[in-house]
Amino acid sequence: MTGVAQAMQEFGLDGAGVNVCIIDSGVDYNHPELGGCWKTEGCPWQLGYDFLGDEYRGEGTPLKPSDFPMDCLGHGTHVAGIIAGRGPQVHGVAPGATFGMYRVYSCPVNGSSYTDSSILLQAAEAAYNDGCNVINVSLGLTGWSEDAFGVYLSTLVDKGVNVAAAVGNDGVNGLQVASAPAVSHNLISVGSVENWSNTGNATTISTPAGERTIGISERGRNDVEFIFPSNTPVVLFEDDDGGYTGCNPTGADYTGSVVVVNRSDCPSETQGDIVQSQGGIGMIVINNVPGFTVMGLNEGTTIPAVTVRNEDGEFIINGIEQGDSTLLIWTKP
């Protein structure tokens, strides 16, 4: 579909001789399928920097830059796998390239990670000065082509750098909704079209606010059935700050319960690991936009998980906050 296999097999193109750089949350460069190294001889990762450290929380908090842009959010590592995966399980589109990672996001706290435009600009400038031929920017917010970060990236394009930027995750709001800096001049704006039909099932949940039959997505891991006895307790994952993200462990015991979390900045894989570690026997992730979403779980996560629509999630949260809630009927997909 993308032509990558043809480029490699027929033309022998694997990115060799090209410096491909990523501005993101960092990379787990210790991962064996990403090289398992950082700036050593023969290592694919020869460029990059951490511009802010783990604990940056926005204006007024200190920056703690480092030579080692280790990822604690997961997004940058995910992007790196698409580009730089060396197998045997993950095969990237340019495994023969030389790579750089420019970390611009701090570690998440209660689902929130931080950066700002000055950090983004520093990263872009460093990538250019390091000789990056391609810069990937899989981040952005609703904005304008005149935003400073986008204007600077456009300048790099004029200087011969290929800049690819993600168009965003807001297609549900309309075809014309795109993120900055992808809307800036001469950047390669990258998006995907997802013709995704729900192949999941439905359940009925009973709360003090009433009962509702709720559609659910396909399971996060197809080899783990999402089946529970009738009247299984359903509870909210209560963050220390009062939220329901499940992005950080707490002292709560959810043994024997299906745990509900809000979709957040942390990946569903992290949420699943935490819910399971605290005794949960299943997980429901409430989407933060209309419709369903695709989710994943780590191989070590053995509990089943699904997503539900945002509007159904509001009913679930409101009901559970009023008192004990249960799953009444859960049929096998």
PDB file of N, CA and C in Angstrom, residues 40 70 87 91 127 153 180 187 209 226 233 261 274 299:
ATOM      1  N   THR A  40      26.897   5.088  19.941  1.00  0.00           N
ATOM      2  CA  THR A  40      28.127   4.306  19.950  1.00  0.00           C
ATOM      3  C   THR A  40      28.513   3.966  18.510  1.00  0.00           C
ATOM      4  N   MET A  70      15.826   9.739  26.462  1.00  0.00           N
ATOM      5  CA  MET A  70      15.057   8.532  26.752  1.00  0.00           C
ATOM      6  C   MET A  70      13.561   8.871  26.839  1.00  0.00           C
ATOM      7  N   GLY A  87      13.523  -5.107  12.928  1.00  0.00           N
ATOM      8  CA  GLY A  87      13.101  -6.488  12.977  1.00  0.00           C
ATOM      9  C   GLY A  87      13.655  -7.214  14.191  1.00  0.00           C
ATOM     10  N   HIS A  91       9.364  -3.806  11.427  1.00  0.00           N
ATOM     11  CA  HIS A  91      10.193  -3.448  10.276  1.00  0.00           C
ATOM     12  C   HIS A  91       9.840  -2.026   9.851  1.00  0.00           C
ATOM     13  N   ALA A 127      18.254  20.101  14.911  1.00  0.00           N
ATOM     14  CA  ALA A 127      18.168  19.071  13.872  1.00  0.00           C
ATOM     15  C   ALA A 127      18.760  19.574  12.560  1.00  0.00           C
ATOM     16  N   LEU A 153       9.957  25.682  10.384  1.00  0.00           N
ATOM     17  CA  LEU A 153      10.051  24.449   9.607  1.00  0.00           C
ATOM     18  C   LEU A 153       9.935  24.731   8.113  1.00  0.00           C
ATOM     19  N   ALA A 180      -1.440  22.467  13.354  1.00  0.00           N
ATOM     20  CA  ALA A 180      -0.169  23.142  13.116  1.00  0.00           C
ATOM     21  C   ALA A 180       0.913  22.309  13.815  1.00  0.00           C
ATOM     22  N   LEU A 187       5.417  22.072   3.910  1.00  0.00           N
ATOM     23  CA  LEU A 187       5.647  20.841   4.668  1.00  0.00           C
ATOM     24  C   LEU A 187       4.840  19.705   4.037  1.00  0.00           C
ATOM     25  N   ALA A 209     -27.971   5.663  38.265  1.00  0.00           N
ATOM     26  CA  ALA A 209     -28.590   6.610  37.333  1.00  0.00           C
ATOM     27  C   ALA A 209     -29.451   5.909  36.294  1.00  0.00           C
ATOM     28  N   PHE A 226     -13.331 -10.700  26.071  1.00  0.00           N
ATOM     29  CA  PHE A 226     -13.889  -9.728  27.011  1.00  0.00           C
ATOM     30  C   PHE A 226     -15.219 -10.266  27.531  1.00  0.00           C
ATOM     31  N   PRO A 233     -18.649  -6.108  39.235  1.00  0.00           N
ATOM     32  CA  PRO A 233     -18.544  -4.682  39.596  1.00  0.00           C
ATOM     33  C   PRO A 233     -17.783  -3.876  38.539  1.00  0.00           C
ATOM     34  N   VAL A 261     -11.356   3.818  32.661  1.00  0.00           N
ATOM     35  CA  VAL A 261     -10.401   4.923  32.585  1.00  0.00           C
ATOM     36  C   VAL A 261     -10.774   5.815  31.402  1.00  0.00           C
ATOM     37  N   ILE A 274      -1.217  -0.880  34.393  1.00  0.00           N
ATOM     38  CA  ILE A 274      -1.484  -0.362  35.739  1.00  0.00           C
ATOM     39  C   ILE A 274      -2.772  -0.957  36.300  1.00  0.00           C
ATOM     40  N   GLU A 299       2.069  -7.254  25.561  1.00  0.00           N
ATOM     41  CA  GLU A 299       1.999  -8.711  25.552  1.00  0.00           C
ATOM     42  C   GLU A 299       1.851  -9.289  26.953  1.00  0.00           C
TER      43      GLU A 299
END
